[in-house]
Coordinates of C-alpha atoms (C1' of nucleotides) in Angstrom, one line a residue:
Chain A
X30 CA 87.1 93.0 109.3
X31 CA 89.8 90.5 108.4
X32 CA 88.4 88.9 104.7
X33 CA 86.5 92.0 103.0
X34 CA 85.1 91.1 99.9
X35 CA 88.1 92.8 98.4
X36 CA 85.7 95.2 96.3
X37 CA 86.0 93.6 92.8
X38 CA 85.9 95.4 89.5
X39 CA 84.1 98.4 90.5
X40 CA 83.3 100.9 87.5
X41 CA 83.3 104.3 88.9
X42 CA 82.2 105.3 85.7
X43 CA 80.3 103.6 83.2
X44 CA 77.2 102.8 85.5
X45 CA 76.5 104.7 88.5
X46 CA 78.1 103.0 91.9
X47 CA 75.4 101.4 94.3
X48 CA 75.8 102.2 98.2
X49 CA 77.0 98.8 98.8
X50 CA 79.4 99.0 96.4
X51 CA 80.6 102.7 97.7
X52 CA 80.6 101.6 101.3
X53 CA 83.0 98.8 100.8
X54 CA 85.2 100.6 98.6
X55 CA 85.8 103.7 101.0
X56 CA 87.3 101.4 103.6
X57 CA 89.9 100.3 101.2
X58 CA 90.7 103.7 100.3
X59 CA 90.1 105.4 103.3
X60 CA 93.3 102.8 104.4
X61 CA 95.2 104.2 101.3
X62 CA 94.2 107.8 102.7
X63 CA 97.7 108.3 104.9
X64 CA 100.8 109.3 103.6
X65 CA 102.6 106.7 106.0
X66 CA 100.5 104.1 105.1
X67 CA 101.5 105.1 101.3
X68 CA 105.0 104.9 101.9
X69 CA 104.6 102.0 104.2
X70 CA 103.0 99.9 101.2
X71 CA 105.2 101.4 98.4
X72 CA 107.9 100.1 101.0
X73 CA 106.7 96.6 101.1
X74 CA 105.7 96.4 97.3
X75 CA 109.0 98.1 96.1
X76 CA 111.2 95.5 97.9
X77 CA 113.0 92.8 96.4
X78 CA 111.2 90.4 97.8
X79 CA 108.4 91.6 98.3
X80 CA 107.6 91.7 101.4
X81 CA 109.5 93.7 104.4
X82 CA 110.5 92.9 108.1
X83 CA 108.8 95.2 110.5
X84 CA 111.8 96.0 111.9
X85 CA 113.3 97.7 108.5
X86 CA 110.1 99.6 108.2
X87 CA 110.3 100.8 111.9
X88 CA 113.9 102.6 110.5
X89 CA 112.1 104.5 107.5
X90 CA 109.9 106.8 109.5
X91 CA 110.5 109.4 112.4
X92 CA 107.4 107.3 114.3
X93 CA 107.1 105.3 117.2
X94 CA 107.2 101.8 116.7
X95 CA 103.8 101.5 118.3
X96 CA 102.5 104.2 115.8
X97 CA 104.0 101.8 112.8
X98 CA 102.7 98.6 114.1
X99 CA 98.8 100.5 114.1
X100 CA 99.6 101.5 110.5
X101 CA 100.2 97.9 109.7
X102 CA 97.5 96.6 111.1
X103 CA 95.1 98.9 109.6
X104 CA 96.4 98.0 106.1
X105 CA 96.4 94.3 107.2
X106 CA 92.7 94.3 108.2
X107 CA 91.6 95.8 105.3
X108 CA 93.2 93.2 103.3
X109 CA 96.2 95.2 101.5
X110 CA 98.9 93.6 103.8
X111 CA 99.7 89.8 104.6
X112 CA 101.4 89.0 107.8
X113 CA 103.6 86.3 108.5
X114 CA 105.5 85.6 111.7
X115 CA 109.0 84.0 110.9
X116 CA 111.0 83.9 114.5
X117 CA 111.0 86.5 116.3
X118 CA 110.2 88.8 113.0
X119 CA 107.3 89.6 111.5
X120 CA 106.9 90.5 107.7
X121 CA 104.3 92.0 105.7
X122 CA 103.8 91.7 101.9
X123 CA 101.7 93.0 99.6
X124 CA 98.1 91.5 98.7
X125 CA 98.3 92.0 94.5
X126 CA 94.7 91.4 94.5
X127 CA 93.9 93.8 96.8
X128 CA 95.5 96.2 94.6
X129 CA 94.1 95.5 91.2
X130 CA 90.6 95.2 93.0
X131 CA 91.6 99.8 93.8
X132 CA 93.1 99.7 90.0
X133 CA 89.8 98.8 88.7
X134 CA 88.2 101.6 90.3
X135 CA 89.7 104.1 88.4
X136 CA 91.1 102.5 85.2
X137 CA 87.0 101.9 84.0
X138 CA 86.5 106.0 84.4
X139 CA 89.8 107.4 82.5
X140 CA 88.4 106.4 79.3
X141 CA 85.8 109.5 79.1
X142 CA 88.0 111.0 76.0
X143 CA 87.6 114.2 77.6
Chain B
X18 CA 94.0 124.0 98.4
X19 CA 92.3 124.8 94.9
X20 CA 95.1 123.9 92.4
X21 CA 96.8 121.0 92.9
X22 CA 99.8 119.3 91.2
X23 CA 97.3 116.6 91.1
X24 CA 100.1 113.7 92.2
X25 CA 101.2 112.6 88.2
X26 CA 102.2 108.6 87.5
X27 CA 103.4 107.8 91.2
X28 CA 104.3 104.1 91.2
X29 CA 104.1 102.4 94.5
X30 CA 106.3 99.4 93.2
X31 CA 109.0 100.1 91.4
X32 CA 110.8 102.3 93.6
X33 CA 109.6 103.3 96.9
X34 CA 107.5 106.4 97.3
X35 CA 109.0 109.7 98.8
X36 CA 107.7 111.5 101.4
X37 CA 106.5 114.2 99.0
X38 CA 104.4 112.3 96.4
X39 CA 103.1 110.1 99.5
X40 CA 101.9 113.7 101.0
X41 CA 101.0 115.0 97.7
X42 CA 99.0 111.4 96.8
X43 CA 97.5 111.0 100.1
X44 CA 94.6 113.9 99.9
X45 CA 93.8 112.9 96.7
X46 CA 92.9 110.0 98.4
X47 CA 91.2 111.1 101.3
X48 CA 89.1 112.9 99.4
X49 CA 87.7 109.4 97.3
X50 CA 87.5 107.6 101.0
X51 CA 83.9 108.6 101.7
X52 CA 80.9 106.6 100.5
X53 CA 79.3 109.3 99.7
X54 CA 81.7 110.7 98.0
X55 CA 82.1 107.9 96.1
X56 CA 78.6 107.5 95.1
X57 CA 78.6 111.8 93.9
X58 CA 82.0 111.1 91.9
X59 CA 80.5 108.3 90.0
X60 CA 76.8 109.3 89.5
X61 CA 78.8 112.5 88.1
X62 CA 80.9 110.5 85.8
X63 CA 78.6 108.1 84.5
X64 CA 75.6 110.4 84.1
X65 CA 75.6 110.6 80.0
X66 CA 76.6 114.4 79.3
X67 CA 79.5 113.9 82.2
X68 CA 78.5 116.5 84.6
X69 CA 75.5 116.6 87.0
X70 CA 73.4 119.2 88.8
X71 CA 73.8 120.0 92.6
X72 CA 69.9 119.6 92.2
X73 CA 70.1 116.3 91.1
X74 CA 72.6 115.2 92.8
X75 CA 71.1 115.8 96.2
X76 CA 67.6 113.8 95.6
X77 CA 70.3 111.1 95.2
X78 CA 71.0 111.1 99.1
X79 CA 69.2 111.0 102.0
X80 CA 71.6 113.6 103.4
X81 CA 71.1 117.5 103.7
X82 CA 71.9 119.9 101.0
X83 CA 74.4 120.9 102.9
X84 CA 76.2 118.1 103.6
X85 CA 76.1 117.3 99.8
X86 CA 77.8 121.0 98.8
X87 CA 80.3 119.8 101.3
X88 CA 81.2 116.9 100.2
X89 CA 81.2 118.6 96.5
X90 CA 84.0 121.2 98.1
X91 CA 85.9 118.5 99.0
X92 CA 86.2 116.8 95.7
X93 CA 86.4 120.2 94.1
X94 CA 89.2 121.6 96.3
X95 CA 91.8 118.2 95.3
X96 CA 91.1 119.0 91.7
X97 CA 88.2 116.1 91.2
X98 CA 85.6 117.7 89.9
X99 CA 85.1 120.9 87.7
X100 CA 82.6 123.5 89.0
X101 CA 80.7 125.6 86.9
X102 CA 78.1 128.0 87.4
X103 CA 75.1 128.3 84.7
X104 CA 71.9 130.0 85.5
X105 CA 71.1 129.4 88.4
X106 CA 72.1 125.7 88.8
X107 CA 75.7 124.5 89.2
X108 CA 76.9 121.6 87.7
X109 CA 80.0 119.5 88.8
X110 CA 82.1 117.9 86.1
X111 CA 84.8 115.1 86.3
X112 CA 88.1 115.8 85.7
X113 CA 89.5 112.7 84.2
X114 CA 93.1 114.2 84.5
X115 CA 92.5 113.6 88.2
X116 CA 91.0 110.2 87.8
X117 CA 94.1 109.0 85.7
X118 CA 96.7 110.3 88.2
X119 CA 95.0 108.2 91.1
X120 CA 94.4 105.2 88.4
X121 CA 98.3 105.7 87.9
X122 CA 99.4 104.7 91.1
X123 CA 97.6 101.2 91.0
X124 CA 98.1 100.5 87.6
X125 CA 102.0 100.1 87.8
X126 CA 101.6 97.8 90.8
X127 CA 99.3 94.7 89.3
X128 CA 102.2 94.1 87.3
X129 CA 103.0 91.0 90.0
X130 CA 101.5 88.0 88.6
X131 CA 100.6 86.6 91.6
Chain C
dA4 C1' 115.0 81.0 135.3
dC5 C1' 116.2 85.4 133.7
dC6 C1' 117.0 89.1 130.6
dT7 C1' 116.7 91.1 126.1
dG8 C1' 114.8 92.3 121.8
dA9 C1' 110.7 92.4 118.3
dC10 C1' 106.2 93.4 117.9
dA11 C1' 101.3 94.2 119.5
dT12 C1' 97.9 96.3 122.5
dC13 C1' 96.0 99.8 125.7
dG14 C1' 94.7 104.3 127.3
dA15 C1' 94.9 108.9 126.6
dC16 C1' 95.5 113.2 124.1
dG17 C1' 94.5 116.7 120.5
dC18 C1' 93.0 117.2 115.8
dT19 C1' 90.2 116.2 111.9
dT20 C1' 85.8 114.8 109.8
dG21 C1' 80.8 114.0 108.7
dT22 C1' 76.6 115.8 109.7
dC23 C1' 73.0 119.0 110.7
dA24 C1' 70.1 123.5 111.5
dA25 C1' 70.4 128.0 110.6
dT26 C1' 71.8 131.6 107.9
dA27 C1' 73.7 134.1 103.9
dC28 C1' 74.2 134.9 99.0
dG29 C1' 72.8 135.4 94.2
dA30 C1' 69.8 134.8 90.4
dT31 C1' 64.9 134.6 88.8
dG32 C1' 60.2 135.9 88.6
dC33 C1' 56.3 138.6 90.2
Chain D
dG13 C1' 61.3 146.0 95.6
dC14 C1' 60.1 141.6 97.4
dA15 C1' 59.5 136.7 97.7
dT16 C1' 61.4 132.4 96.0
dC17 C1' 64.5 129.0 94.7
dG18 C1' 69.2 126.9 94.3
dT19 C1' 73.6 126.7 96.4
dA20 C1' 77.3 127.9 99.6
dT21 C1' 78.8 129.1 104.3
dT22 C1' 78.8 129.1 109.3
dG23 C1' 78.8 127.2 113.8
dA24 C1' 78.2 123.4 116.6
dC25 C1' 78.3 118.7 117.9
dA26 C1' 79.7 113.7 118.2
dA27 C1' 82.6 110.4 116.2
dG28 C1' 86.8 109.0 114.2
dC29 C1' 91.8 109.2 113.5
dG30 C1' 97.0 109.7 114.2
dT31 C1' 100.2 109.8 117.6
dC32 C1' 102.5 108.8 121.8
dG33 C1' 104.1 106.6 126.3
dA34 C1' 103.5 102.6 128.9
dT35 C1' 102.6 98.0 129.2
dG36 C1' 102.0 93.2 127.5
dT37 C1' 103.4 89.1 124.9
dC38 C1' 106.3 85.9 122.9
dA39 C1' 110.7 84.0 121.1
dG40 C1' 115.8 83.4 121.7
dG41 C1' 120.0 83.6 124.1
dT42 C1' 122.7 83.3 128.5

DNA sequence: ACCTGACATCGACGCTTGTCAATACGATGC
DNA sequence: GCATCGTATTGACAAGCGTCGATGTCAGGT
């Protein structure tokens, strides 16, 4: 649960999706299925550097830090997050792969010229 | 639950995501986090007239009929998929409106090149 | 050695979700 | 009118999920 395939290049349209293929899509989505986990990743991908300290994260949200640090971890396992101790800190940056492998769901289907 | 602002261009990077479009993106979604839901959005979109038949759609499955018209609800009630009624069969159409607005929020992030 | 601060994990709690069997609804054909 | 077929809805159930408080772990500082 810690090196998914990272669902490559999948058409949505085009040719219908196998099971396979659906079943290890949905977990990647199903990750990108919570509005903190949203923010949490527009966070990390929006910053400067980025990646983002736990810490500054914690501050964004009216959560528990325990509720944060689950959030994190299931965007890490799925392969959207990297995690990096430095010190006592822990930071999290953004897989790109991980999100070009999502883009290519949908940018194959928007090209049925309605 | 049946007319959605359907969650236009959100970025991700760029700028952080508020709480709103997060909220607004995140059912969207939800809705595509489901194998099976998956599966019934693109045999839909990649069938050749781009819309399918509940009938069709459920030898497709080894899942009840009802269980497929759930799942068809679902996608239906975030604005996914067009229903329309004809004769006695229904057929499901993509909306590629919808499909564009998700393919939106991925698009702007594999701008990092890695 | 001790305390403190940053983060993860555990256990528990309500709420949501996927699935089914059963039933209801509406259109078609006899 | 009645039986039939296609689809939706209902009610129920187990499983999963988001959240929290409490506790654990590990690194620095004193």
């Amino acid at each position: 649960m810690s090196d998914p395939g990272l669902a490559c290049c999948t058409p949505l349209s085009g040719t219908a999706m196998s099971t396979e293929q659906a079943e290890q899509v949905a977990p990647l989505l199903k990750a990108l299925a919570d509005p903190v986990r949203l923010r949490l990743l527009s966070l990390i991908a929006s910053s400067t550097t980025g990646e983002a300290c736990v810490c500054d994260l914690n501050d964004a949200f009216d959560l528990t830090q325990a509720t944060i640090s689950h959030h994190l971890k299931v965007l890490h396992s799925v392969g959207l997050l990297d995690r990096e101790k430095r010190g006592v800190w822990v930071y999290y940056a953004v897989r790109p792969e991980a999100l070009t492998a999502v883009a290519g769901l949908f940018q194959t289907a928007s090209l049925t010229p309605a």
